[in-house]
mmCIF file of C-alpha atoms in Angstrom:
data_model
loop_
_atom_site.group_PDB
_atom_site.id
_atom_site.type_symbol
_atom_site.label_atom_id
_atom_site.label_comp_id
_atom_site.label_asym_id
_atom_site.label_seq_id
_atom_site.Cartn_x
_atom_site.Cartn_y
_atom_site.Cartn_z
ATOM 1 C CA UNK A 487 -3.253 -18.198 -18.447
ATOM 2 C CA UNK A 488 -2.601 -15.488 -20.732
ATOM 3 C CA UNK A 489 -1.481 -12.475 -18.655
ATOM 4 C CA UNK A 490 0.313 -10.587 -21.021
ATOM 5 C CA UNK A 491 1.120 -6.657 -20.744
ATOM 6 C CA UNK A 492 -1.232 -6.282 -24.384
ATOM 7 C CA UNK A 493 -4.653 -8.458 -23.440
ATOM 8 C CA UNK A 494 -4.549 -6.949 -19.436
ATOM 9 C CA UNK A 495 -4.633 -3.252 -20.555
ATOM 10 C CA UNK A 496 -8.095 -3.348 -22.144
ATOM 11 C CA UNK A 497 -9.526 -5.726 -19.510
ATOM 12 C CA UNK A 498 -12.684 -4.912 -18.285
ATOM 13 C CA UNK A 499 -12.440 -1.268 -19.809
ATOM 14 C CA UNK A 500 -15.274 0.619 -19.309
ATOM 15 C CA UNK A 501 -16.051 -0.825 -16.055
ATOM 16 C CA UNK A 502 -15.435 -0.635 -12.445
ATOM 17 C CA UNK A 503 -11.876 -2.026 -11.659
ATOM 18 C CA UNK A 504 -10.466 -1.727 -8.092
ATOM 19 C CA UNK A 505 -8.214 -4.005 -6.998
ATOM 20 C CA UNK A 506 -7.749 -3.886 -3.216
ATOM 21 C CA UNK A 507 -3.990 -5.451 -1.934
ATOM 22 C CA UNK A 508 -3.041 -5.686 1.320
ATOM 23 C CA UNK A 509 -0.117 -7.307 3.009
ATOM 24 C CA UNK A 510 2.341 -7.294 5.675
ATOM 25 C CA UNK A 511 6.164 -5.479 5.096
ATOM 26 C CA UNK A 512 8.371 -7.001 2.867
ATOM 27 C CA UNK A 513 5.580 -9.062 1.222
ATOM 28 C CA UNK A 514 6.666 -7.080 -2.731
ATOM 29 C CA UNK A 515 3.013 -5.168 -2.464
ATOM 30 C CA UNK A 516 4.031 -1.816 -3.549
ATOM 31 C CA UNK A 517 6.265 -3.148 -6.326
ATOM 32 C CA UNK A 518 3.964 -5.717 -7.124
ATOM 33 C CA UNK A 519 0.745 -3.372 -7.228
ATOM 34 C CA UNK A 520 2.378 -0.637 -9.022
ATOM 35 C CA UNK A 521 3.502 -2.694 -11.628
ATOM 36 C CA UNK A 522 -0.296 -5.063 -11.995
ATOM 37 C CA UNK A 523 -1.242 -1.110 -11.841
ATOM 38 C CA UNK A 524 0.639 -0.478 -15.350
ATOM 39 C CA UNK A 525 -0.032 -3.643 -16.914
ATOM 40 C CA UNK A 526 -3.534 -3.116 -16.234
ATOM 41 C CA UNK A 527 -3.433 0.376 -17.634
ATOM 42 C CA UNK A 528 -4.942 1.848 -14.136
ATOM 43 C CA UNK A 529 -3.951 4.556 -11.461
ATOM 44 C CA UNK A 530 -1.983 3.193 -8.275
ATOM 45 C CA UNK A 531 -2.458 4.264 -4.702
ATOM 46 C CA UNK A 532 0.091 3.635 -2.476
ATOM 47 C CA UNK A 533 -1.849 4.489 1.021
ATOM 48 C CA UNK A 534 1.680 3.722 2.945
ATOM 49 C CA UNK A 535 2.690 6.657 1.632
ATOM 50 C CA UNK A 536 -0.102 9.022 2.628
ATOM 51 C CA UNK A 537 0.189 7.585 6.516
ATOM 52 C CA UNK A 538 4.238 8.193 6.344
ATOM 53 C CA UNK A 539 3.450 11.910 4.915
ATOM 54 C CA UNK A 540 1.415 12.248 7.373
ATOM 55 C CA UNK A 541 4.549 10.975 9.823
ATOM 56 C CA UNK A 542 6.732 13.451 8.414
ATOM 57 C CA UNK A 543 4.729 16.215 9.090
ATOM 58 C CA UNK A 544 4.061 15.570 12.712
ATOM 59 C CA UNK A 545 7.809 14.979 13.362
ATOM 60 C CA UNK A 546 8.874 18.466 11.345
ATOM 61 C CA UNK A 547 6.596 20.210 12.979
ATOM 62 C CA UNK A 548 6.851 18.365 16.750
ATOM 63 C CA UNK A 549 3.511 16.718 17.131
ATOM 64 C CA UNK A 550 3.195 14.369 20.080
ATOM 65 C CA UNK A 551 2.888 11.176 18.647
ATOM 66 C CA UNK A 552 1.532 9.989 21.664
ATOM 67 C CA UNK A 553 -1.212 12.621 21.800
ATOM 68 C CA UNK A 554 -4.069 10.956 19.479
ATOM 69 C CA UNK A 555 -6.236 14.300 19.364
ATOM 70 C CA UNK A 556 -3.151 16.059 18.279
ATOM 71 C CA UNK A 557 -2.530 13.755 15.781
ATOM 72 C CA UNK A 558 -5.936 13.723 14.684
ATOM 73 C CA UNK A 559 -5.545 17.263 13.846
ATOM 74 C CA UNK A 560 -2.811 17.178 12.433
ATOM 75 C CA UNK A 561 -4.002 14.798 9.948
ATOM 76 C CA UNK A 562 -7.098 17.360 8.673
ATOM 77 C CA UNK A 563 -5.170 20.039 8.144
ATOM 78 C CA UNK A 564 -2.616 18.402 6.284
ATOM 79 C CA UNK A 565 -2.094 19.614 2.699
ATOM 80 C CA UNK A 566 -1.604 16.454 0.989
ATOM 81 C CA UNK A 567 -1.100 15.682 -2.401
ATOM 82 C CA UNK A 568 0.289 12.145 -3.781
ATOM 83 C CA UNK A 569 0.705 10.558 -7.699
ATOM 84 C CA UNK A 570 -1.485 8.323 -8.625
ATOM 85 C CA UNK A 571 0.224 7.427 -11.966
ATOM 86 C CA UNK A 572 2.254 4.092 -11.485
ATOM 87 C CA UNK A 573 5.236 5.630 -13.521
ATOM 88 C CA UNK A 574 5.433 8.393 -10.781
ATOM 89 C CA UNK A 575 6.147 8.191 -7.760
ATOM 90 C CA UNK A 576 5.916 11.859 -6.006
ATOM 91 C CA UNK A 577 3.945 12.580 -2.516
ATOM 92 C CA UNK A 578 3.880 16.513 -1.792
ATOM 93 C CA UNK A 579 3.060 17.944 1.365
ATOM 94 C CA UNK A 580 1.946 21.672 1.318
ATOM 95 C CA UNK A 581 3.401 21.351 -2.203
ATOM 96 C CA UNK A 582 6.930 20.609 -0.864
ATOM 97 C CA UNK A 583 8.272 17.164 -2.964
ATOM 98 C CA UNK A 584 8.865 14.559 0.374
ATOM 99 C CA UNK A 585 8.944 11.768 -1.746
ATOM 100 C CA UNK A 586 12.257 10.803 -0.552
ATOM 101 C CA UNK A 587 11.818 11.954 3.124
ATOM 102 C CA UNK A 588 8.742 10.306 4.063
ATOM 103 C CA UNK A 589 11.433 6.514 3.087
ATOM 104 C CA UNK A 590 13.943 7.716 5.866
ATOM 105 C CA UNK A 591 14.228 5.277 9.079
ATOM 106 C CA UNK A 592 12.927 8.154 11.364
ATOM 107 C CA UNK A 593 9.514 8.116 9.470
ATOM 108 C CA UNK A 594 9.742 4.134 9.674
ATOM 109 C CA UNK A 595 10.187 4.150 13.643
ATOM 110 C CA UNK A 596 7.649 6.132 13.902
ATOM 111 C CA UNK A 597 4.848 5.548 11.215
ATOM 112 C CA UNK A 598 2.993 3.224 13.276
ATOM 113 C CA UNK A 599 2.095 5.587 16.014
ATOM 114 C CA UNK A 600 -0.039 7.207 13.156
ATOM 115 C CA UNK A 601 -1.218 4.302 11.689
ATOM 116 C CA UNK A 602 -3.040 3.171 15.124
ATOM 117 C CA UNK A 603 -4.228 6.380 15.892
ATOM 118 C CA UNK A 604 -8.361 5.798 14.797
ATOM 119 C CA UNK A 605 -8.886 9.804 14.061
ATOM 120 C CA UNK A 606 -5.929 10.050 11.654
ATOM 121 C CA UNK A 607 -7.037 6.411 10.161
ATOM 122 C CA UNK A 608 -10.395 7.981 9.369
ATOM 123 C CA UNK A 609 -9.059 10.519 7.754
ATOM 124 C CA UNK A 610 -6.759 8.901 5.742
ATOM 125 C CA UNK A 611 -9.424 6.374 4.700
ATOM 126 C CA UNK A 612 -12.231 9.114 3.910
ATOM 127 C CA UNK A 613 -9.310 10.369 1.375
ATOM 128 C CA UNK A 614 -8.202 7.076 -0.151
ATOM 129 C CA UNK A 615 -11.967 6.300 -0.941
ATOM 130 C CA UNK A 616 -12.247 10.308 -2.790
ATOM 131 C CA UNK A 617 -8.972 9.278 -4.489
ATOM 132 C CA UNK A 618 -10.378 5.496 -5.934
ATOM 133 C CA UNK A 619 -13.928 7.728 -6.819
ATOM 134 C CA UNK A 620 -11.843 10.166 -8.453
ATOM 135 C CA UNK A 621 -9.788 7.257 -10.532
ATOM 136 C CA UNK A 622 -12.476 6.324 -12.348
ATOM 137 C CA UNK A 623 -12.797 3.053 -10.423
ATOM 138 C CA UNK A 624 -9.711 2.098 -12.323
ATOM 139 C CA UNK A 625 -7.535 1.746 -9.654
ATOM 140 C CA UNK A 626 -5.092 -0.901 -7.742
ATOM 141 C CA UNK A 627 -5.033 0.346 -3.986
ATOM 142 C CA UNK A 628 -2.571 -1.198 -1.807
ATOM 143 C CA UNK A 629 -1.733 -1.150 2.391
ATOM 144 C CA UNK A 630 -3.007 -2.638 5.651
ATOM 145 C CA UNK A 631 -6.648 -2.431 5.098
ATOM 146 C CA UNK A 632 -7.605 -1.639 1.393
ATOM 147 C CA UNK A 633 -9.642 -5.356 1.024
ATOM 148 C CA UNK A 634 -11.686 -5.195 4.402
ATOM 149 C CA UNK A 635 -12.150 -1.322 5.123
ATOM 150 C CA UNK A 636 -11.370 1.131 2.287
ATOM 151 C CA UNK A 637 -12.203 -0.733 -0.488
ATOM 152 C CA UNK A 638 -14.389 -4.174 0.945
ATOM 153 C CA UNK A 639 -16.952 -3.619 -2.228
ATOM 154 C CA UNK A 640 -13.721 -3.970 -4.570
ATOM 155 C CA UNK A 641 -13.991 -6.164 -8.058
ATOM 156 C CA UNK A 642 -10.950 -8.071 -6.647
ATOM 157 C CA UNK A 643 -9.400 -8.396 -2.986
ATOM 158 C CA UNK A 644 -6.117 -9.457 -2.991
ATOM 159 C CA UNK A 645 -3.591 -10.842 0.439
ATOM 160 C CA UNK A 646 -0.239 -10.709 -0.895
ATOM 161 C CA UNK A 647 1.752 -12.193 1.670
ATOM 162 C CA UNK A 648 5.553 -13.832 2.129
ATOM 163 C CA UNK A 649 6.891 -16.153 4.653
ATOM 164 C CA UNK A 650 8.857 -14.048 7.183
ATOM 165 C CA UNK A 651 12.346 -14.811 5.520
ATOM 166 C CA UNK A 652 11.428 -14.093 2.765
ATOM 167 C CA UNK A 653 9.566 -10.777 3.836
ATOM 168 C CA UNK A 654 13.336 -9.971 5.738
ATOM 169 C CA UNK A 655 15.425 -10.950 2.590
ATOM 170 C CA UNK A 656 13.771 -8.688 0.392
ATOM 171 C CA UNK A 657 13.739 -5.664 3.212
ATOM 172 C CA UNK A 658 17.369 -6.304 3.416
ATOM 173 C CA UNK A 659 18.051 -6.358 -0.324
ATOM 174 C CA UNK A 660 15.658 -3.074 -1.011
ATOM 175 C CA UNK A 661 17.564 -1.397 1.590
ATOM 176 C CA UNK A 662 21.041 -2.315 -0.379
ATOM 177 C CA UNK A 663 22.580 -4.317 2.688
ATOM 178 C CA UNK A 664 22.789 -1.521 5.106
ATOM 179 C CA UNK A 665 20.638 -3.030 7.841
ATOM 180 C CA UNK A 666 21.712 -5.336 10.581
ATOM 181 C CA UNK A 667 19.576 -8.637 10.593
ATOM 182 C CA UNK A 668 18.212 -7.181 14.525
ATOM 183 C CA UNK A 669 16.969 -3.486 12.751
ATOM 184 C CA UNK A 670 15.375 -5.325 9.568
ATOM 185 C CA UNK A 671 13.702 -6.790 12.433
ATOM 186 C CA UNK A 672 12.460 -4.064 14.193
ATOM 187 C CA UNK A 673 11.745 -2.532 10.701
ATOM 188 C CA UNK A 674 9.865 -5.329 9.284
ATOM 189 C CA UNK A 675 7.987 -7.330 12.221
ATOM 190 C CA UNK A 676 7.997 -5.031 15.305
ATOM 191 C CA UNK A 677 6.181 -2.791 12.912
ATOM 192 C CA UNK A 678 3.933 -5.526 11.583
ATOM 193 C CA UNK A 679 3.102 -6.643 15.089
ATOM 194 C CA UNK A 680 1.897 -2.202 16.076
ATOM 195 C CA UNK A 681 -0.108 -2.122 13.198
ATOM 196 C CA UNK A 682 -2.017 -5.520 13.449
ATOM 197 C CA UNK A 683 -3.377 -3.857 16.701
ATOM 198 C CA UNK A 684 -5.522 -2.010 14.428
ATOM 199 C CA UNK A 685 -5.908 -3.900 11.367
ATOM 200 C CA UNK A 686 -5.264 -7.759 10.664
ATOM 201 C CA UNK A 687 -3.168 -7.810 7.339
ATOM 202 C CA UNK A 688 -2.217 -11.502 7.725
ATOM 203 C CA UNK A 689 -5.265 -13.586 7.119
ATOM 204 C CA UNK A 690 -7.359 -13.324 4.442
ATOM 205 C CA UNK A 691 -10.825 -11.926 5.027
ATOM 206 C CA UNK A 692 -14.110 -13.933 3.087
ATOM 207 C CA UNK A 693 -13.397 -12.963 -0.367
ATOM 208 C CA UNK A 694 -9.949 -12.086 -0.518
ATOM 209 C CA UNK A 695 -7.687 -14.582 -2.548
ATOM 210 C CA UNK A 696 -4.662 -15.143 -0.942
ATOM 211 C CA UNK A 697 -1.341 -14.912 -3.013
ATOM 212 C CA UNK A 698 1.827 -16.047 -1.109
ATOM 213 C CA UNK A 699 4.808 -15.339 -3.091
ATOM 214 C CA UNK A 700 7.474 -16.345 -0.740
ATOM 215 C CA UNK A 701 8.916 -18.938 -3.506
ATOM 216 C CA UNK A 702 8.020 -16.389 -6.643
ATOM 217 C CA UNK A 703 10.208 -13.971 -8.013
ATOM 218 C CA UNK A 704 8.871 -10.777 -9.351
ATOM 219 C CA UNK A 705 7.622 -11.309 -12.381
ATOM 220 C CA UNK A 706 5.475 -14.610 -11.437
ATOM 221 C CA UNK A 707 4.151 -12.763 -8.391
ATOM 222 C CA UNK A 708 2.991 -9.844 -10.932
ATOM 223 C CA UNK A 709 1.838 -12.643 -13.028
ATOM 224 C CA UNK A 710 0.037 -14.665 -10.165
ATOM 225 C CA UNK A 711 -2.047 -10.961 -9.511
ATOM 226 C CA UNK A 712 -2.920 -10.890 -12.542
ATOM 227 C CA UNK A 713 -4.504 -14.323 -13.158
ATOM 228 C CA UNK A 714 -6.459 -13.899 -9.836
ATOM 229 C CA UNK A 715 -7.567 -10.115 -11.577
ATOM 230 C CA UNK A 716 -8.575 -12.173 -14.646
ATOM 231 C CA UNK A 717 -10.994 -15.096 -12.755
ATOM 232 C CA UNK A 718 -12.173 -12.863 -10.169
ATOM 233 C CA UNK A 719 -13.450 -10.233 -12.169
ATOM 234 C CA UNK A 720 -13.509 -11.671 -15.846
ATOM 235 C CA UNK A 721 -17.571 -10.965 -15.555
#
């Protein structure tokens, strides 16, 4: 099927677009979405992101993780700000640039402790859902829960998901070999397994087409989005 960079960028112009991905870690969604995102001439919302700001915060300014009211609060107040262009990547927080910060193994420990806490989820989801309104509808959203909670009215639901060596491999070659196989993991599954408390990122819901690219490279994965972008939504 003709997926090409030229015939994607005009599809469905005009209309609603929102693709929805979710996936577990080391599954290629950011990558993949934010380049389907490009090719498909749309915004990109990388909702990781927000809940690791979110992480940073707390830590700088000693939030108990534990305490979910404090957390909560945290959460409204925060002064958030992230990129919704696919070419740039930049999350501000009180208009400080944490782009880099919020990727450091502290935040990683620790992001999950946000991500299960139901206030600061609410939160986070009320905003992801202003930020896909205020694309246009021309948007690829991916995280946990994009298909079945923020987005379950999207034109196309995507699982993008990897076997589990796969999902380590690529954790290990993204963090440039500087990871013991025991923290990729902690990094990689013991997070998976806190978060699916919440939120179950590994089987498809009704609707969602799953895409497993544990035997894909890059480029076919982007490619394999794309075709299910064209059938799903080609109305």
């Amino acid at each position: 099927m003709d997926t090409d960079t030229s015939t994607m960028t005009r599809f469905r112009f005009g209309k609603s677009l929102v693709v929805a991905i979710d996936g577990p870690s080391g599954s290629g969604k950011s990558s993949v979405s934010r380049e389907t995102a490009r090719r498909l001439h749309a915004a990109y919302l990388d909702t990781g992101a927000m809940y690791r700001a979110v992480t940073l915060h707390c830590l700088e300014k000693g939030v108990d993780l534990t305490d979910a009211g404090s957390v909560e609060r945290a959460t409204r107040e925060l002064d958030l700000s992230i990129s919704t262009r696919p070419d740039t990547e930049a999350v501000l927080v009180s208009g400080i640039d944490v782009t880099d910060a919020i990727r450091e193994p502290r935040v990683t420990r620790a992001v999950s402790a946000v991500a299960t806490t139901l206030g600061a989820r609410s939160e986070l989801i009320r905003r992801q859902r202003q930020i896909i309104a205020d694309s246009h509808h021309r948007i690829v959203a991916e995280g946990r829960d994009i298909t079945t909670v923020v987005a379950p009215d999207a034109e196309v639901r995507i699982l993008l998901t990897a076997s589990e060596e796969a999902r380590l491999r690529r954790r290990g070659d993204q963090l440039g070999g500087t990871q013991t196989a025991e923290q990729l993991k902690q990094q990689v599954l013991a997070r998976d397994a806190r978060d699916s408390s919440v939120v179950n990122f590994h089987q498809a819901a009704n609707g969602v087409v799953t895409v497993d690219s544990s035997d894909l490279d890059f480029e076919q994965t982007v490619t394999a989005v794309l075709d299910v972008v064209r059938t799903v939504a080609h109305h």
